[in-house]
């Protein structure tokens, strides 16, 4: 456990704070959190952080509890595992998931933590992690799809004082950067993260100076307590004492094995919700293991509850005592060191589908369909004609699920801060041309609220190189709910210059591409919500006009259109009556087909061999 050094032994006094002051401090902290983002985006160099915003900041109280931010607090796991001192001016860096209880979940995430001191006492913490484009290892991008241990995935940094009492540890930094392919990007991104944390530190000190340290600390206690009370009511109103379970699958592990089962059971005891992952498959030999930090999952649960049931609540760590989480050791979600973690994004995404399947079973009108499902990645690297190394890391997006309150957006991230890399940026800085960037009509699952469409990005390569691909939902469907139909699956294929088409696995490395080859990176659609036959026919016709649904696809909603795209009302009524008579009762969950059938039809439908059943043994 860390030893915190403070030159003042004076304790903080608890004082009453009026609501206006609470509101001012809360909004000032929220602004400081967004200022952290702004500082980072203006000074980072890698497109993953600068353009796509693959980073997560937080500001915590003096005990390390997050007050504003994303992903929940990283501080507790760090303090429990760090065996050294914490002093004024120290800034810590780590990329080792096993040293911080999974607060970060793979080696590409560099986590910076900074204590905020005022007059000899810690008054708060600032922290942020960002995904580095490269941290060394066996493949460019450092996300090998065939890794069997973390040692293959690049440099892994234990908790380290990168600044000691305000002085940069140059030798340590140079040692770390010597392991990576894009040194200048890593250096700039790290400096940007440090600058963002220092910005937060200044804002906290300013608030303490303006209102008084005791008022500031007491306000944070009030904010945490307020969140506790709000979440307590949500849990009592929406979570049953009856045990409810849900199961979903990761399609494969990159080594040809799968699918892998993730299972969660939820129930309430008193005012506490219990989430138990017993029944989840053991850890994979491949890199799809997701070291799920308990506090991170509590935050996921809280965010999902709030966004579905009461979006006005502002979340923080205050509700954590109300959530009990059990994750079996040596399972897919709590692997044992040194299990590989480089493809953990698929498990991370599937956790949100699991939550969607759990939260609302008691009240189906609050169910969300499947849609986040994965986090598609593309890496493209090589040496151009000028002899310069280039390396692209890009996150793609699929369809957001249909929800109780509306359609899922097309080709969008579930993370509110993530954005697409502009095509102009890609073409300006990398040897490629974007030939196509469009939604895939009919890929969103039909429903009263339509699932978001996936997207098809066509990359034409201008230099020879290699690509790596990370994705999932190529075998299983993003399921629909309450009568909604599943979304379409993902697919990836290369059209070679000789006209041949090569279907690629959803997880692959070392795929050689030549000048003129075109990669089609097609993501999955979101599942639909509610009976598609209840969707307004005129709205379906409008979406056909906009290219989101095809004429043929409109018939899945029971809508018949003429050659000009107008609704043919008698034919529509007749078709809807016919579909209702043939389909029977609506299913709460529509998975498309049983898993065994999906595997049997895999080659015919996807062009890929079905994965082998995993064999689990002692490691």
Short mmCIF file of N, CA and C in Angstrom, two decimals, residues 208-351:
data_model
loop_
_atom_site.label_atom_id
_atom_site.label_comp_id
_atom_site.label_asym_id
_atom_site.label_seq_id
_atom_site.Cartn_x
_atom_site.Cartn_y
_atom_site.Cartn_z
N UNK A 208 -10.28 25.81 -4.01
CA UNK A 208 -10.00 25.83 -2.57
C UNK A 208 -9.67 27.25 -2.11
N UNK A 209 -8.92 27.99 -2.93
CA UNK A 209 -8.60 29.37 -2.58
C UNK A 209 -9.81 30.28 -2.59
N UNK A 210 -10.72 30.02 -3.50
CA UNK A 210 -11.91 30.88 -3.63
C UNK A 210 -12.92 30.63 -2.52
N UNK A 211 -13.17 29.35 -2.19
CA UNK A 211 -14.23 29.02 -1.25
C UNK A 211 -13.72 28.55 0.11
N UNK A 212 -12.43 28.21 0.19
CA UNK A 212 -11.90 27.62 1.40
C UNK A 212 -11.81 26.11 1.25
N UNK A 213 -10.74 25.52 1.73
CA UNK A 213 -10.51 24.09 1.54
C UNK A 213 -11.59 23.26 2.21
N UNK A 214 -12.02 23.65 3.42
CA UNK A 214 -13.04 22.87 4.12
C UNK A 214 -14.37 22.91 3.36
N UNK A 215 -14.72 24.05 2.80
CA UNK A 215 -15.94 24.14 2.01
C UNK A 215 -15.83 23.25 0.76
N UNK A 216 -14.67 23.29 0.12
CA UNK A 216 -14.48 22.47 -1.08
C UNK A 216 -14.61 20.99 -0.76
N UNK A 217 -13.91 20.51 0.27
CA UNK A 217 -13.95 19.09 0.63
C UNK A 217 -15.36 18.69 1.06
N UNK A 218 -16.04 19.54 1.82
CA UNK A 218 -17.39 19.23 2.27
C UNK A 218 -18.37 19.19 1.09
N UNK A 219 -18.14 20.03 0.09
CA UNK A 219 -18.99 20.01 -1.11
C UNK A 219 -18.86 18.69 -1.85
N UNK A 220 -17.63 18.19 -1.96
CA UNK A 220 -17.44 16.91 -2.64
C UNK A 220 -18.16 15.78 -1.89
N UNK A 221 -18.09 15.82 -0.56
CA UNK A 221 -18.82 14.82 0.22
C UNK A 221 -20.32 14.91 -0.06
N UNK A 222 -20.82 16.12 -0.20
CA UNK A 222 -22.23 16.31 -0.47
C UNK A 222 -22.61 15.80 -1.86
N UNK A 223 -21.74 16.02 -2.84
CA UNK A 223 -22.00 15.52 -4.19
C UNK A 223 -22.01 14.00 -4.22
N UNK A 224 -21.07 13.37 -3.52
CA UNK A 224 -21.02 11.92 -3.47
C UNK A 224 -22.25 11.36 -2.75
N UNK A 225 -22.64 11.99 -1.66
CA UNK A 225 -23.81 11.54 -0.92
C UNK A 225 -25.08 11.70 -1.75
N UNK A 226 -25.19 12.79 -2.49
CA UNK A 226 -26.35 13.02 -3.33
C UNK A 226 -26.48 11.92 -4.39
N UNK A 227 -25.35 11.54 -4.98
CA UNK A 227 -25.37 10.48 -5.98
C UNK A 227 -25.77 9.15 -5.35
N UNK A 228 -25.31 8.91 -4.13
CA UNK A 228 -25.68 7.69 -3.41
C UNK A 228 -27.19 7.61 -3.24
N UNK A 229 -27.79 8.70 -2.79
CA UNK A 229 -29.23 8.70 -2.53
C UNK A 229 -30.02 8.49 -3.83
N UNK A 230 -29.59 9.16 -4.90
CA UNK A 230 -30.30 9.03 -6.17
C UNK A 230 -30.22 7.61 -6.71
N UNK A 231 -29.04 7.02 -6.67
CA UNK A 231 -28.88 5.66 -7.18
C UNK A 231 -29.59 4.66 -6.30
N UNK A 232 -29.64 4.92 -5.01
CA UNK A 232 -30.36 4.02 -4.11
C UNK A 232 -31.82 3.93 -4.51
N UNK A 233 -32.44 5.06 -4.83
CA UNK A 233 -33.82 5.05 -5.26
C UNK A 233 -33.99 4.34 -6.60
N UNK A 234 -33.06 4.56 -7.53
CA UNK A 234 -33.14 3.87 -8.82
C UNK A 234 -33.05 2.36 -8.64
N UNK A 235 -32.15 1.93 -7.79
CA UNK A 235 -31.98 0.49 -7.57
C UNK A 235 -33.23 -0.11 -6.94
N UNK A 236 -33.79 0.56 -5.94
CA UNK A 236 -34.99 0.06 -5.28
C UNK A 236 -36.17 -0.02 -6.25
N UNK A 237 -36.24 0.91 -7.19
CA UNK A 237 -37.37 0.97 -8.11
C UNK A 237 -37.23 0.03 -9.30
N UNK A 238 -36.00 -0.31 -9.69
CA UNK A 238 -35.83 -0.99 -10.98
C UNK A 238 -35.19 -2.37 -10.87
N UNK A 239 -34.57 -2.71 -9.75
CA UNK A 239 -33.90 -4.01 -9.62
C UNK A 239 -34.69 -4.89 -8.67
N UNK A 240 -35.03 -6.07 -9.10
CA UNK A 240 -35.85 -6.99 -8.33
C UNK A 240 -35.00 -7.84 -7.40
N UNK A 241 -35.63 -8.36 -6.33
CA UNK A 241 -34.95 -9.34 -5.48
C UNK A 241 -34.84 -10.69 -6.19
N UNK A 242 -35.67 -10.88 -7.19
CA UNK A 242 -35.58 -12.09 -8.01
C UNK A 242 -34.29 -12.08 -8.83
N UNK A 243 -33.64 -13.21 -8.94
CA UNK A 243 -32.39 -13.31 -9.70
C UNK A 243 -32.71 -13.36 -11.20
N UNK A 244 -32.05 -12.48 -11.93
CA UNK A 244 -32.21 -12.40 -13.37
C UNK A 244 -30.85 -12.60 -14.02
N UNK A 245 -30.79 -13.43 -15.06
CA UNK A 245 -29.50 -13.73 -15.70
C UNK A 245 -29.55 -13.40 -17.18
N UNK A 246 -28.37 -13.21 -17.73
CA UNK A 246 -28.25 -12.99 -19.17
C UNK A 246 -26.90 -13.50 -19.63
N UNK A 247 -26.90 -14.03 -20.86
CA UNK A 247 -25.68 -14.59 -21.45
C UNK A 247 -25.47 -14.02 -22.84
N UNK A 248 -24.25 -13.67 -23.15
CA UNK A 248 -23.88 -13.29 -24.52
C UNK A 248 -22.51 -13.90 -24.80
N UNK A 249 -22.03 -13.75 -26.03
CA UNK A 249 -20.83 -14.46 -26.44
C UNK A 249 -19.87 -13.54 -27.19
N UNK A 250 -18.56 -13.79 -26.98
CA UNK A 250 -17.53 -13.28 -27.87
C UNK A 250 -17.32 -14.33 -28.95
N UNK A 251 -17.26 -13.90 -30.20
CA UNK A 251 -17.31 -14.87 -31.30
C UNK A 251 -16.08 -15.75 -31.39
N UNK A 252 -14.89 -15.19 -31.19
CA UNK A 252 -13.67 -16.00 -31.28
C UNK A 252 -12.55 -15.27 -30.57
N UNK A 253 -11.44 -16.00 -30.39
CA UNK A 253 -10.31 -15.46 -29.61
C UNK A 253 -9.12 -15.05 -30.46
N UNK A 254 -9.25 -15.05 -31.78
CA UNK A 254 -8.13 -14.73 -32.64
C UNK A 254 -7.25 -15.92 -32.96
N UNK A 255 -7.45 -17.03 -32.23
CA UNK A 255 -6.68 -18.25 -32.47
C UNK A 255 -7.54 -19.35 -33.07
N UNK A 256 -8.78 -19.01 -33.43
CA UNK A 256 -9.66 -19.99 -34.05
C UNK A 256 -10.59 -20.70 -33.09
N UNK A 257 -10.64 -20.27 -31.83
CA UNK A 257 -11.49 -20.89 -30.83
C UNK A 257 -12.65 -19.96 -30.48
N UNK A 258 -13.80 -20.54 -30.14
CA UNK A 258 -14.94 -19.72 -29.73
C UNK A 258 -16.25 -20.43 -30.03
N UNK A 259 -17.35 -19.80 -29.76
CA UNK A 259 -17.49 -18.55 -28.99
C UNK A 259 -17.21 -18.74 -27.50
N UNK A 260 -16.99 -17.62 -26.82
CA UNK A 260 -16.73 -17.59 -25.39
C UNK A 260 -17.91 -16.96 -24.67
N UNK A 261 -18.32 -17.61 -23.61
CA UNK A 261 -19.54 -17.23 -22.89
C UNK A 261 -19.24 -16.19 -21.81
N UNK A 262 -20.05 -15.13 -21.78
CA UNK A 262 -20.06 -14.18 -20.66
C UNK A 262 -21.45 -14.25 -20.05
N UNK A 263 -21.50 -14.55 -18.78
CA UNK A 263 -22.78 -14.75 -18.10
C UNK A 263 -22.82 -13.90 -16.84
N UNK A 264 -23.95 -13.24 -16.61
CA UNK A 264 -24.08 -12.39 -15.43
C UNK A 264 -25.47 -12.57 -14.82
N UNK A 265 -25.52 -12.64 -13.50
CA UNK A 265 -26.77 -12.72 -12.75
C UNK A 265 -26.89 -11.49 -11.86
N UNK A 266 -28.08 -10.91 -11.82
CA UNK A 266 -28.32 -9.70 -11.05
C UNK A 266 -29.50 -9.89 -10.12
N UNK A 267 -29.37 -9.37 -8.90
CA UNK A 267 -30.48 -9.36 -7.97
C UNK A 267 -30.22 -8.28 -6.92
N UNK A 268 -31.24 -8.01 -6.13
CA UNK A 268 -31.13 -6.98 -5.09
C UNK A 268 -31.33 -7.61 -3.71
N UNK A 269 -30.49 -7.17 -2.78
CA UNK A 269 -30.67 -7.51 -1.37
C UNK A 269 -30.73 -6.20 -0.59
N UNK A 270 -31.90 -5.88 -0.06
CA UNK A 270 -32.06 -4.60 0.60
C UNK A 270 -31.93 -3.48 -0.42
N UNK A 271 -31.01 -2.56 -0.14
CA UNK A 271 -30.80 -1.46 -1.09
C UNK A 271 -29.58 -1.68 -1.98
N UNK A 272 -29.00 -2.87 -1.94
CA UNK A 272 -27.80 -3.16 -2.72
C UNK A 272 -28.10 -4.09 -3.89
N UNK A 273 -27.48 -3.80 -5.03
CA UNK A 273 -27.60 -4.66 -6.19
C UNK A 273 -26.36 -5.56 -6.25
N UNK A 274 -26.57 -6.82 -6.57
CA UNK A 274 -25.48 -7.79 -6.71
C UNK A 274 -25.38 -8.19 -8.18
N UNK A 275 -24.18 -8.21 -8.70
CA UNK A 275 -23.91 -8.63 -10.08
C UNK A 275 -22.83 -9.70 -10.02
N UNK A 276 -23.18 -10.90 -10.45
CA UNK A 276 -22.31 -12.06 -10.29
C UNK A 276 -22.02 -12.66 -11.66
N UNK A 277 -20.74 -12.72 -12.03
CA UNK A 277 -20.33 -13.26 -13.32
C UNK A 277 -19.99 -14.75 -13.26
N UNK A 278 -20.40 -15.44 -12.20
CA UNK A 278 -20.21 -16.88 -12.14
C UNK A 278 -20.91 -17.52 -13.33
N UNK A 279 -20.24 -18.45 -13.99
CA UNK A 279 -20.77 -19.05 -15.21
C UNK A 279 -20.13 -18.51 -16.47
N UNK A 280 -19.32 -17.45 -16.33
CA UNK A 280 -18.51 -16.95 -17.45
C UNK A 280 -17.40 -17.94 -17.75
N UNK A 281 -17.05 -18.10 -19.02
CA UNK A 281 -16.02 -19.06 -19.39
C UNK A 281 -14.67 -18.72 -18.75
N UNK A 282 -13.84 -19.75 -18.55
CA UNK A 282 -12.47 -19.50 -18.10
C UNK A 282 -11.70 -18.63 -19.10
N UNK A 283 -10.57 -18.12 -18.65
CA UNK A 283 -9.77 -17.22 -19.49
C UNK A 283 -9.35 -17.92 -20.77
N UNK A 284 -9.18 -17.11 -21.81
CA UNK A 284 -8.78 -17.61 -23.11
C UNK A 284 -7.27 -17.71 -23.22
N UNK A 285 -6.81 -18.65 -24.03
CA UNK A 285 -5.39 -18.68 -24.36
C UNK A 285 -5.02 -17.50 -25.24
N UNK A 286 -5.98 -17.02 -26.02
CA UNK A 286 -5.75 -15.86 -26.87
C UNK A 286 -5.95 -14.56 -26.11
N UNK A 287 -5.90 -13.41 -26.83
CA UNK A 287 -5.83 -12.11 -26.18
C UNK A 287 -7.17 -11.41 -25.96
N UNK A 288 -8.30 -12.15 -25.96
CA UNK A 288 -9.59 -11.50 -25.78
C UNK A 288 -9.96 -11.34 -24.30
N UNK A 289 -9.09 -11.77 -23.38
CA UNK A 289 -9.37 -11.60 -21.97
C UNK A 289 -9.53 -10.12 -21.64
N UNK A 290 -10.50 -9.81 -20.81
CA UNK A 290 -10.76 -8.45 -20.38
C UNK A 290 -10.67 -8.40 -18.87
N UNK A 291 -9.59 -7.84 -18.34
CA UNK A 291 -9.41 -7.72 -16.90
C UNK A 291 -10.36 -6.63 -16.41
N UNK A 292 -11.52 -7.06 -15.94
CA UNK A 292 -12.59 -6.12 -15.59
C UNK A 292 -12.40 -5.62 -14.17
N UNK A 293 -12.03 -4.36 -14.04
CA UNK A 293 -11.90 -3.72 -12.73
C UNK A 293 -13.28 -3.59 -12.10
N UNK A 294 -13.39 -3.95 -10.83
CA UNK A 294 -14.69 -3.94 -10.16
C UNK A 294 -15.28 -2.54 -10.12
N UNK A 295 -14.47 -1.55 -9.77
CA UNK A 295 -15.00 -0.18 -9.73
C UNK A 295 -15.39 0.31 -11.12
N UNK A 296 -14.63 -0.10 -12.14
CA UNK A 296 -14.98 0.27 -13.51
C UNK A 296 -16.34 -0.30 -13.87
N UNK A 297 -16.58 -1.56 -13.51
CA UNK A 297 -17.87 -2.15 -13.84
C UNK A 297 -18.99 -1.49 -13.05
N UNK A 298 -18.72 -1.11 -11.81
CA UNK A 298 -19.74 -0.37 -11.06
C UNK A 298 -20.10 0.92 -11.79
N UNK A 299 -19.09 1.59 -12.34
CA UNK A 299 -19.36 2.81 -13.09
C UNK A 299 -20.16 2.50 -14.35
N UNK A 300 -19.81 1.43 -15.08
CA UNK A 300 -20.59 1.04 -16.25
C UNK A 300 -22.05 0.83 -15.87
N UNK A 301 -22.26 0.09 -14.78
CA UNK A 301 -23.62 -0.18 -14.31
C UNK A 301 -24.34 1.12 -13.99
N UNK A 302 -23.67 2.02 -13.28
CA UNK A 302 -24.30 3.28 -12.91
C UNK A 302 -24.64 4.13 -14.11
N UNK A 303 -23.71 4.22 -15.07
CA UNK A 303 -23.97 5.01 -16.27
C UNK A 303 -25.16 4.45 -17.03
N UNK A 304 -25.20 3.12 -17.16
CA UNK A 304 -26.30 2.50 -17.91
C UNK A 304 -27.62 2.75 -17.21
N UNK A 305 -27.66 2.57 -15.89
CA UNK A 305 -28.88 2.83 -15.12
C UNK A 305 -29.35 4.26 -15.31
N UNK A 306 -28.41 5.19 -15.17
CA UNK A 306 -28.76 6.61 -15.24
C UNK A 306 -29.26 6.98 -16.64
N UNK A 307 -28.56 6.52 -17.69
CA UNK A 307 -28.93 6.92 -19.04
C UNK A 307 -30.29 6.33 -19.45
N UNK A 308 -30.64 5.15 -18.93
CA UNK A 308 -31.90 4.53 -19.30
C UNK A 308 -33.05 5.05 -18.44
N UNK A 309 -32.81 5.18 -17.12
CA UNK A 309 -33.92 5.45 -16.22
C UNK A 309 -34.03 6.92 -15.79
N UNK A 310 -32.90 7.63 -15.69
CA UNK A 310 -32.97 9.03 -15.23
C UNK A 310 -31.73 9.78 -15.69
N UNK A 311 -31.72 10.23 -16.96
CA UNK A 311 -30.52 10.87 -17.52
C UNK A 311 -30.12 12.17 -16.84
N UNK A 312 -30.97 12.72 -15.98
CA UNK A 312 -30.64 13.99 -15.33
C UNK A 312 -29.61 13.82 -14.20
N UNK A 313 -29.43 12.60 -13.72
CA UNK A 313 -28.49 12.37 -12.63
C UNK A 313 -27.06 12.49 -13.15
N UNK A 314 -26.22 13.20 -12.41
CA UNK A 314 -24.80 13.28 -12.73
C UNK A 314 -24.06 12.23 -11.91
N UNK A 315 -23.29 11.40 -12.58
CA UNK A 315 -22.70 10.28 -11.86
C UNK A 315 -21.34 10.63 -11.27
N UNK A 316 -21.03 9.94 -10.18
CA UNK A 316 -19.70 9.95 -9.58
C UNK A 316 -19.56 8.65 -8.80
N UNK A 317 -18.52 8.56 -7.97
CA UNK A 317 -18.26 7.31 -7.27
C UNK A 317 -19.12 7.12 -6.02
N UNK A 318 -20.01 8.04 -5.73
CA UNK A 318 -20.74 7.99 -4.47
C UNK A 318 -21.60 6.76 -4.29
N UNK A 319 -22.08 6.18 -5.38
CA UNK A 319 -23.01 5.05 -5.28
C UNK A 319 -22.30 3.71 -5.15
N UNK A 320 -20.97 3.68 -5.22
CA UNK A 320 -20.25 2.39 -5.25
C UNK A 320 -20.63 1.45 -4.11
N UNK A 321 -20.84 1.94 -2.87
CA UNK A 321 -21.21 1.00 -1.79
C UNK A 321 -22.52 0.27 -2.03
N UNK A 322 -23.33 0.73 -2.99
CA UNK A 322 -24.61 0.10 -3.27
C UNK A 322 -24.50 -1.05 -4.26
N UNK A 323 -23.31 -1.29 -4.81
CA UNK A 323 -23.13 -2.29 -5.87
C UNK A 323 -22.07 -3.30 -5.43
N UNK A 324 -22.46 -4.56 -5.41
CA UNK A 324 -21.53 -5.65 -5.10
C UNK A 324 -21.29 -6.46 -6.37
N UNK A 325 -20.03 -6.66 -6.72
CA UNK A 325 -19.67 -7.36 -7.96
C UNK A 325 -18.79 -8.56 -7.64
N UNK A 326 -19.13 -9.69 -8.23
CA UNK A 326 -18.30 -10.90 -8.10
C UNK A 326 -17.85 -11.34 -9.48
N UNK A 327 -16.54 -11.46 -9.67
CA UNK A 327 -15.96 -11.92 -10.93
C UNK A 327 -15.06 -13.11 -10.61
N UNK A 328 -15.36 -14.30 -11.13
CA UNK A 328 -14.54 -15.47 -10.81
C UNK A 328 -13.09 -15.30 -11.25
N UNK A 329 -12.17 -15.74 -10.39
CA UNK A 329 -10.76 -15.71 -10.74
C UNK A 329 -10.48 -16.66 -11.90
N UNK A 330 -9.50 -16.30 -12.71
CA UNK A 330 -9.08 -17.08 -13.89
C UNK A 330 -10.21 -17.24 -14.91
N UNK A 331 -11.15 -16.31 -14.88
CA UNK A 331 -12.19 -16.30 -15.90
C UNK A 331 -11.82 -15.31 -16.99
N UNK A 332 -12.64 -15.28 -18.03
CA UNK A 332 -12.40 -14.37 -19.16
C UNK A 332 -12.33 -12.92 -18.69
N UNK A 333 -13.00 -12.60 -17.59
CA UNK A 333 -13.06 -11.22 -17.09
C UNK A 333 -12.14 -10.97 -15.90
N UNK A 334 -11.40 -11.99 -15.46
CA UNK A 334 -10.38 -11.79 -14.42
C UNK A 334 -9.27 -12.81 -14.62
N UNK A 335 -8.55 -12.65 -15.73
CA UNK A 335 -7.51 -13.63 -16.06
C UNK A 335 -6.32 -13.51 -15.10
N UNK A 336 -5.57 -14.59 -15.03
CA UNK A 336 -4.37 -14.62 -14.19
C UNK A 336 -3.17 -14.17 -15.00
N UNK A 337 -2.29 -13.42 -14.36
CA UNK A 337 -1.03 -13.00 -14.98
C UNK A 337 -0.26 -14.22 -15.44
N UNK A 338 0.34 -14.20 -16.62
CA UNK A 338 0.48 -13.09 -17.58
C UNK A 338 -0.42 -13.25 -18.82
N UNK A 339 -1.70 -13.52 -18.62
CA UNK A 339 -2.61 -13.73 -19.75
C UNK A 339 -2.59 -12.54 -20.70
N UNK A 340 -2.74 -12.82 -21.98
CA UNK A 340 -2.76 -11.76 -23.00
C UNK A 340 -4.06 -10.96 -22.89
N UNK A 341 -3.96 -9.65 -23.18
CA UNK A 341 -5.09 -8.73 -23.01
C UNK A 341 -5.31 -7.82 -24.21
N UNK A 342 -4.55 -7.99 -25.27
CA UNK A 342 -4.51 -6.97 -26.33
C UNK A 342 -5.82 -6.84 -27.10
N UNK A 343 -6.68 -7.86 -27.11
CA UNK A 343 -7.97 -7.77 -27.80
C UNK A 343 -9.12 -7.60 -26.83
N UNK A 344 -8.87 -6.98 -25.70
CA UNK A 344 -9.88 -6.91 -24.65
C UNK A 344 -11.04 -5.99 -25.00
N UNK A 345 -10.92 -5.20 -26.08
CA UNK A 345 -11.99 -4.26 -26.42
C UNK A 345 -13.31 -4.96 -26.73
N UNK A 346 -13.26 -6.19 -27.22
CA UNK A 346 -14.49 -6.89 -27.57
C UNK A 346 -15.26 -7.28 -26.31
N UNK A 347 -14.52 -7.74 -25.30
CA UNK A 347 -15.17 -8.04 -24.02
C UNK A 347 -15.71 -6.78 -23.37
N UNK A 348 -14.97 -5.70 -23.47
CA UNK A 348 -15.42 -4.43 -22.92
C UNK A 348 -16.74 -4.01 -23.56
N UNK A 349 -16.79 -4.09 -24.89
CA UNK A 349 -18.02 -3.74 -25.58
C UNK A 349 -19.17 -4.66 -25.23
N UNK A 350 -18.88 -5.97 -25.12
CA UNK A 350 -19.95 -6.92 -24.85
C UNK A 350 -20.54 -6.73 -23.46
N UNK A 351 -19.76 -6.17 -22.53
CA UNK A 351 -20.29 -5.89 -21.20
C UNK A 351 -21.51 -4.98 -21.28
#
